Amino acid sequence: MAELSDLPLRDNLVGKAPYGAPQAAVPVSLNVNENTHPLPEAFIADATEALAAALRNVNRYPDREFMGLREALAGYLCYGLTPEQVWAANGSNEVLQQILQAFGGPGRTLMSFTPTYSMYPLLADGTDTGWVDVPRADDYTVSPELAVAAITEHKPDIVVLCAPNNPTGTPMSLETIRAAYDAFDGILIVDEAYKEFDTDTETAISLLPGRHRLIVSRTMSKAFAFAGVRLGYLAADSAVVDALRLVRLPYHLSGLTQAAATTAVAHSAAMLATVDEIRSQRDRLGEALGGLGYVVHESGSNFLLVGGFRDPGAVFERLRDQGILVRDLAIPGHVRITAGTAEETQVVIDAITAFGPAGSV
Ligand SMILES: *Cc1c(COP(=O)(O)O)cnc(C)c1O
């Protein structure tokens, strides 16, 4: 067997590690921010029929422009969006990759504010786009002043703002997004993967009119409880969509994916019915851990970044041994915990309570 180092790998991939949140079959998986609730039975019934109909057509290529799904998504997003302003791919990671293929590449740079989503630098590497990372403030916010100063200094071609931010949960103001857009001539991506959980801030989709370099990306992997289907999407000017059609693979969204996702959007109210419950479990988890002296960072999302651990790696292992997965993101003293069902939340509260107050583990 050869080693990776025996291969003529591209220089910017040498020494890199693939994305790899642990996937272990444990009873309580709270490490990748999925919606852990069961899907509505009425959706399962309709999707089963839609998938059967799609299967009868898999001898043919699917609709390359997936107009049915784009119409459904435009209707779901509101703000008067047309299907021409909506695009989708196999997860918002693929959406982001297509954006980098169209607007990044050799000699160009992607900038973000860290800690943030760990896939951004990997997607930059994969598309030969330079990566510029600027630290967030101590409370993990990005003020309009910080955004403008960093953009002015680094002159990136693309900026991605994660709103709310993963892994910190930090919400982002529309003022920061407006200021960042005005600070340069490049592409501004607002990654709203968790937006359905953040009811306090208006979506950046409201900023699209008159801003043709703004892209708002979304996913069905989190609030929609649809991570296994792989469906991410975006809203932008139709010219942006035309650019992405230059780099997408033909027929990239399978007929089965289109059928399942279109049915899910038709059931969006039921699919999203657990969002309020997840938010209240998140707040219950935060209060319990705060009561033990842990530092619970503000979250507009379905997870909490929690500080006050002496050894997050050991905490990860001890919880895993009890059948609980949380995320150790190499932020000193911190782990990230997804809010699950009431039962799952109780299991993780009990386990950490048994460790003792902040600083014991
Ligand atoms: C989970 C997540 C995504 C979604 O990825 P998919 O490819 O759609 O599953 C995108 N951005 C952020 C910040 C995320 O946390």
CSV table of C-alpha atoms and ligand atoms in Angstrom, one decimal, residues 91-93 117 120 162 166 191 193-194 219 221-222 230 232, ligand 1:
chain,number,residue,atom,x,y,z
A,91,GLY,CA,-25.7,20.3,1.0
A,92,SER,CA,-24.8,23.9,1.5
A,93,ASN,CA,-21.1,22.7,1.5
A,117,TYR,CA,-17.2,26.8,10.5
A,120,TYR,CA,-14.4,27.2,5.0
A,162,CYS,CA,-21.6,32.7,9.4
A,166,ASN,CA,-20.9,27.9,14.2
A,191,ASP,CA,-24.1,31.4,5.8
A,193,ALA,CA,-27.3,27.4,8.1
A,194,TYR,CA,-29.0,27.9,11.5
A,219,THR,CA,-29.4,24.3,4.4
A,221,SER,CA,-29.6,19.7,7.3
A,222,LYS,CA,-30.3,21.4,10.6
A,230,ARG,CA,-28.0,16.5,1.4
A,232,GLY,CA,-28.4,23.1,0.7
B,1,LIG,C1,-24.0,22.3,9.2
B,1,LIG,C2,-23.5,23.6,8.5
B,1,LIG,C3,-23.7,23.7,7.1
B,1,LIG,C4,-24.5,22.7,6.4
B,1,LIG,O1,-23.8,21.8,5.7
B,1,LIG,P1,-24.7,20.9,4.7
B,1,LIG,O2,-23.7,20.6,3.6
B,1,LIG,O3,-25.8,21.7,4.2
B,1,LIG,O4,-25.1,19.7,5.5
B,1,LIG,C5,-23.3,24.9,6.5
B,1,LIG,N1,-22.7,25.8,7.2
B,1,LIG,C6,-22.5,25.7,8.5
B,1,LIG,C7,-22.0,26.9,9.3
B,1,LIG,C8,-22.9,24.6,9.2
B,1,LIG,O5,-22.7,24.5,10.5
